PDB file of C-alpha atoms in Angstrom:
ATOM      1  CA  MET A   1      -0.589   4.080   1.910  1.00  0.00           C
ATOM      2  CA  GLU A   2       1.351   1.192   0.157  1.00  0.00           C
ATOM      3  CA  ILE A   3       2.827  -0.040  -2.952  1.00  0.00           C
ATOM      4  CA  GLU A   4       4.606  -3.243  -3.911  1.00  0.00           C
ATOM      5  CA  GLY A   5       7.101  -3.796  -6.731  1.00  0.00           C
ATOM      6  CA  LYS A   6      10.527  -3.989  -7.865  1.00  0.00           C
ATOM      7  CA  ILE A   7      13.179  -1.074  -7.511  1.00  0.00           C
ATOM      8  CA  ILE A   8      14.270  -0.103 -10.736  1.00  0.00           C
ATOM      9  CA  ALA A   9      16.424   3.001 -10.089  1.00  0.00           C
ATOM     10  CA  VAL A  10      18.307   4.336  -7.143  1.00  0.00           C
ATOM     11  CA  ILE A  11      18.933   8.171  -7.421  1.00  0.00           C
ATOM     12  CA  PRO A  12      22.193   9.522  -5.683  1.00  0.00           C
ATOM     13  CA  ALA A  13      21.561  10.915  -2.290  1.00  0.00           C
ATOM     14  CA  ARG A  14      21.138  14.572  -1.751  1.00  0.00           C
ATOM     15  CA  GLU A  15      22.430  16.364   1.600  1.00  0.00           C
ATOM     16  CA  GLY A  16      22.813  19.725   2.905  1.00  0.00           C
ATOM     17  CA  VAL A  17      22.309  21.974   5.956  1.00  0.00           C
ATOM     18  CA  SER A  18      19.070  23.463   6.988  1.00  0.00           C
ATOM     19  CA  ALA A  19      19.180  27.307   6.660  1.00  0.00           C
ATOM     20  CA  ARG A  20      16.605  27.661   9.554  1.00  0.00           C
ATOM     21  CA  THR A  21      18.050  25.178  12.001  1.00  0.00           C
ATOM     22  CA  GLY A  22      21.569  24.644  11.003  1.00  0.00           C
ATOM     23  CA  THR A  23      21.093  20.854  11.160  1.00  0.00           C
ATOM     24  CA  ALA A  24      22.405  18.624   8.561  1.00  0.00           C
ATOM     25  CA  TRP A  25      19.790  16.590   6.268  1.00  0.00           C
ATOM     26  CA  LYS A  26      20.048  13.754   3.779  1.00  0.00           C
ATOM     27  CA  THR A  27      17.546  12.529   1.392  1.00  0.00           C
ATOM     28  CA  GLN A  28      17.458   9.745  -1.327  1.00  0.00           C
ATOM     29  CA  ASP A  29      14.966   9.081  -4.050  1.00  0.00           C
ATOM     30  CA  TYR A  30      13.962   5.664  -5.575  1.00  0.00           C
ATOM     31  CA  VAL A  31      11.897   4.199  -8.338  1.00  0.00           C
ATOM     32  CA  ILE A  32       9.524   1.423  -7.853  1.00  0.00           C
ATOM     33  CA  GLU A  33       7.712  -0.580 -10.559  1.00  0.00           C
ATOM     34  CA  THR A  34       4.608  -2.501  -9.881  1.00  0.00           C
ATOM     35  CA  HIS A  35       3.811  -5.981 -11.215  1.00  0.00           C
ATOM     36  CA  GLU A  36       0.131  -5.157 -12.506  1.00  0.00           C
ATOM     37  CA  GLN A  37      -1.173  -5.782 -15.866  1.00  0.00           C
ATOM     38  CA  TYR A  38      -0.188  -2.192 -16.861  1.00  0.00           C
ATOM     39  CA  PRO A  39       2.838  -1.615 -14.628  1.00  0.00           C
ATOM     40  CA  ARG A  40       3.055   1.818 -12.749  1.00  0.00           C
ATOM     41  CA  ARG A  41       6.199   3.721 -11.628  1.00  0.00           C
ATOM     42  CA  CYS A  42       6.429   5.723  -8.519  1.00  0.00           C
ATOM     43  CA  CYS A  43       9.273   7.751  -7.367  1.00  0.00           C
ATOM     44  CA  PHE A  44       9.426   7.925  -3.495  1.00  0.00           C
ATOM     45  CA  ASN A  45      12.002   9.399  -1.205  1.00  0.00           C
ATOM     46  CA  VAL A  46      13.461   8.413   2.247  1.00  0.00           C
ATOM     47  CA  PHE A  47      14.368  11.274   4.464  1.00  0.00           C
ATOM     48  CA  GLY A  48      17.172  11.014   6.988  1.00  0.00           C
ATOM     49  CA  ALA A  49      20.704   9.390   6.862  1.00  0.00           C
ATOM     50  CA  ASP A  50      19.776   6.823   9.502  1.00  0.00           C
ATOM     51  CA  LYS A  51      16.617   5.631   7.603  1.00  0.00           C
ATOM     52  CA  ILE A  52      18.451   5.390   4.211  1.00  0.00           C
ATOM     53  CA  GLN A  53      21.010   3.224   6.031  1.00  0.00           C
ATOM     54  CA  LEU A  54      18.460   1.179   7.698  1.00  0.00           C
ATOM     55  CA  PHE A  55      16.272   0.512   4.830  1.00  0.00           C
ATOM     56  CA  ASN A  56      19.633  -0.120   2.499  1.00  0.00           C
ATOM     57  CA  ILE A  57      17.384  -0.175  -0.707  1.00  0.00           C
ATOM     58  CA  GLN A  58      19.041  -1.768  -3.629  1.00  0.00           C
ATOM     59  CA  VAL A  59      18.230  -2.017  -7.343  1.00  0.00           C
ATOM     60  CA  GLY A  60      16.279  -5.237  -8.352  1.00  0.00           C
ATOM     61  CA  GLU A  61      14.796  -5.833  -4.846  1.00  0.00           C
ATOM     62  CA  GLU A  62      11.073  -6.723  -4.372  1.00  0.00           C
ATOM     63  CA  LEU A  63       9.587  -4.398  -1.636  1.00  0.00           C
ATOM     64  CA  ARG A  64       6.528  -3.133   0.012  1.00  0.00           C
ATOM     65  CA  VAL A  65       6.690   0.591   0.820  1.00  0.00           C
ATOM     66  CA  SER A  66       4.522   2.283   3.197  1.00  0.00           C
ATOM     67  CA  PHE A  67       4.476   5.958   2.474  1.00  0.00           C
ATOM     68  CA  ASP A  68       2.674   9.235   3.038  1.00  0.00           C
ATOM     69  CA  ILE A  69       1.738  11.789   0.276  1.00  0.00           C
ATOM     70  CA  ASP A  70       1.883  15.297   0.819  1.00  0.00           C
ATOM     71  CA  ALA A  71       1.915  18.617  -1.373  1.00  0.00           C
ATOM     72  CA  HIS A  72       3.763  21.954  -1.047  1.00  0.00           C
ATOM     73  CA  GLU A  73       3.775  25.239  -2.851  1.00  0.00           C
ATOM     74  CA  TYR A  74       6.922  26.860  -4.040  1.00  0.00           C
ATOM     75  CA  GLN A  75       6.679  30.192  -6.112  1.00  0.00           C
ATOM     76  CA  GLY A  76       3.009  29.541  -7.220  1.00  0.00           C
ATOM     77  CA  ARG A  77       3.528  25.950  -8.395  1.00  0.00           C
ATOM     78  CA  TRP A  78       2.462  22.820  -6.395  1.00  0.00           C
ATOM     79  CA  PHE A  79       4.616  19.627  -5.910  1.00  0.00           C
ATOM     80  CA  ASN A  80       3.711  16.267  -4.648  1.00  0.00           C
ATOM     81  CA  SER A  81       6.087  14.439  -1.956  1.00  0.00           C
ATOM     82  CA  ILE A  82       5.838  10.860  -1.523  1.00  0.00           C
ATOM     83  CA  ARG A  83       7.836   9.977   1.685  1.00  0.00           C
ATOM     84  CA  ALA A  84       8.395   6.532   2.658  1.00  0.00           C
ATOM     85  CA  TRP A  85       8.191   5.554   6.432  1.00  0.00           C
ATOM     86  CA  LYS A  86       8.485   1.698   6.344  1.00  0.00           C
ATOM     87  CA  VAL A  87      10.014  -0.689   3.864  1.00  0.00           C
ATOM     88  CA  GLU A  88       9.539  -4.345   3.902  1.00  0.00           C
ATOM     89  CA  ARG A  89      11.122  -6.984   1.700  1.00  0.00           C
ATOM     90  CA  ILE A  90       9.060  -9.435  -0.228  1.00  0.00           C
ATOM     91  CA  ASP A  91      10.076 -12.932  -0.798  1.00  0.00           C
ATOM     92  CA  PRO A  92      10.194 -13.415  -4.636  1.00  0.00           C
ATOM     93  CA  ASN A  93       9.853 -17.065  -4.259  1.00  0.00           C
ATOM     94  CA  ALA A  94       6.687 -17.087  -2.190  1.00  0.00           C
ATOM     95  CA  ALA A  95       4.465 -16.895  -5.284  1.00  0.00           C
ATOM     96  CA  GLN A  96       0.632 -15.858  -4.581  1.00  0.00           C
ATOM     97  CA  ALA A  97      -1.999 -18.046  -6.188  1.00  0.00           C
ATOM     98  CA  PRO A  98      -3.856 -15.964  -8.976  1.00  0.00           C
ATOM     99  CA  VAL A  99      -7.170 -14.608  -8.250  1.00  0.00           C
ATOM    100  CA  GLN A 100      -9.962 -16.069 -10.312  1.00  0.00           C
ATOM    101  CA  PRO A 101     -12.593 -13.682 -11.416  1.00  0.00           C
ATOM    102  CA  VAL A 102     -16.237 -14.382 -10.300  1.00  0.00           C
ATOM    103  CA  PRO A 103     -18.976 -13.516 -12.574  1.00  0.00           C
ATOM    104  CA  PHE A 104     -21.235 -10.822 -11.496  1.00  0.00           C
ATOM    105  CA  GLY A 105     -24.411 -12.084  -9.647  1.00  0.00           C
ATOM    106  CA  GLN A 106     -22.909 -15.268  -8.553  1.00  0.00           C
ATOM    107  CA  PRO A 107     -21.779 -15.951  -5.064  1.00  0.00           C
ATOM    108  CA  MET A 108     -18.087 -15.974  -3.977  1.00  0.00           C
ATOM    109  CA  PRO A 109     -16.543 -19.349  -3.637  1.00  0.00           C
ATOM    110  CA  ALA A 110     -15.771 -20.500   0.069  1.00  0.00           C
ATOM    111  CA  GLN A 111     -12.299 -19.978   0.887  1.00  0.00           C
ATOM    112  CA  PRO A 112     -10.589 -22.561   3.489  1.00  0.00           C
ATOM    113  CA  VAL A 113      -9.402 -20.920   6.585  1.00  0.00           C
ATOM    114  CA  ALA A 114      -5.857 -21.910   7.704  1.00  0.00           C
ATOM    115  CA  GLY A 115      -6.088 -23.958  10.828  1.00  0.00           C
ATOM    116  CA  ALA A 116      -9.837 -24.530  10.752  1.00  0.00           C
ATOM    117  CA  ALA A 117     -11.387 -28.007  10.937  1.00  0.00           C
ATOM    118  CA  PRO A 118     -13.568 -28.867   7.650  1.00  0.00           C
ATOM    119  CA  THR A 119     -17.221 -28.907   8.314  1.00  0.00           C
ATOM    120  CA  SER A 120     -19.770 -30.903   6.533  1.00  0.00           C
ATOM    121  CA  GLN A 121     -22.955 -29.455   8.185  1.00  0.00           C
ATOM    122  CA  PRO A 122     -24.636 -26.591   6.838  1.00  0.00           C
ATOM    123  CA  ALA A 123     -24.852 -23.425   8.831  1.00  0.00           C
ATOM    124  CA  PRO A 124     -27.903 -22.617  10.970  1.00  0.00           C
ATOM    125  CA  ALA A 125     -30.379 -20.502   9.333  1.00  0.00           C
ATOM    126  CA  SER A 126     -29.887 -17.936  12.026  1.00  0.00           C
ATOM    127  CA  GLU A 127     -26.142 -17.560  11.050  1.00  0.00           C
ATOM    128  CA  ALA A 128     -26.610 -17.812   7.270  1.00  0.00           C
ATOM    129  CA  ALA A 129     -29.107 -14.884   7.102  1.00  0.00           C
ATOM    130  CA  PRO A 130     -27.353 -11.670   6.784  1.00  0.00           C
ATOM    131  CA  PHE A 131     -29.983  -9.746   8.906  1.00  0.00           C
ATOM    132  CA  PRO A 132     -32.023 -11.101  11.783  1.00  0.00           C
ATOM    133  CA  PRO A 133     -35.772 -11.804  10.865  1.00  0.00           C
ATOM    134  CA  GLN A 134     -38.175  -8.874  11.168  1.00  0.00           C
ATOM    135  CA  GLN A 135     -40.540  -9.196  14.286  1.00  0.00           C
ATOM    136  CA  GLU A 136     -44.172  -8.918  14.181  1.00  0.00           C
ATOM    137  CA  GLY A 137     -45.654  -5.585  14.814  1.00  0.00           C
ATOM    138  CA  GLY A 138     -42.300  -3.888  13.676  1.00  0.00           C
ATOM    139  CA  SER A 139     -41.888  -0.874  11.601  1.00  0.00           C
ATOM    140  CA  ASP A 140     -42.688  -0.966   7.881  1.00  0.00           C
ATOM    141  CA  ASP A 141     -39.228  -0.039   6.769  1.00  0.00           C
ATOM    142  CA  ASP A 142     -36.816  -2.740   5.692  1.00  0.00           C
ATOM    143  CA  LEU A 143     -33.916  -1.554   7.953  1.00  0.00           C
ATOM    144  CA  PRO A 144     -32.621  -4.287  10.220  1.00  0.00           C
ATOM    145  CA  PHE A 145     -32.046  -1.876  13.246  1.00  0.00           C
TER     146      PHE A 145
END
């Protein structure tokens, strides 16, 4: 899963030694806020000193975070874990064009394809139809296959 937004909090890192394996571990939590009409906040963590250093997440950065969600049980209660596995920085200057709503029942407007040459000829009927024409003597159902 992915979430995009601005980092609003960096929680101090926690570290310790595993009781089972005896290896050292380190984890750090971050809070990201989306830019939707009703912003949402999500607390996620990065596990491992190497990933914490590699991602180097700072307050105020615009990020796209890819994460996995898992749940675990402890003493009869369940807890969610949102663990990031990839972090990409977003250029705040690259503003996206706002999406215009299309009224229900109207066709979507054609979007230009980057690098495609403009065409002034209509598409042939065989390409415009979503399903191939039904052949004579076919079945009575309306399935295209």
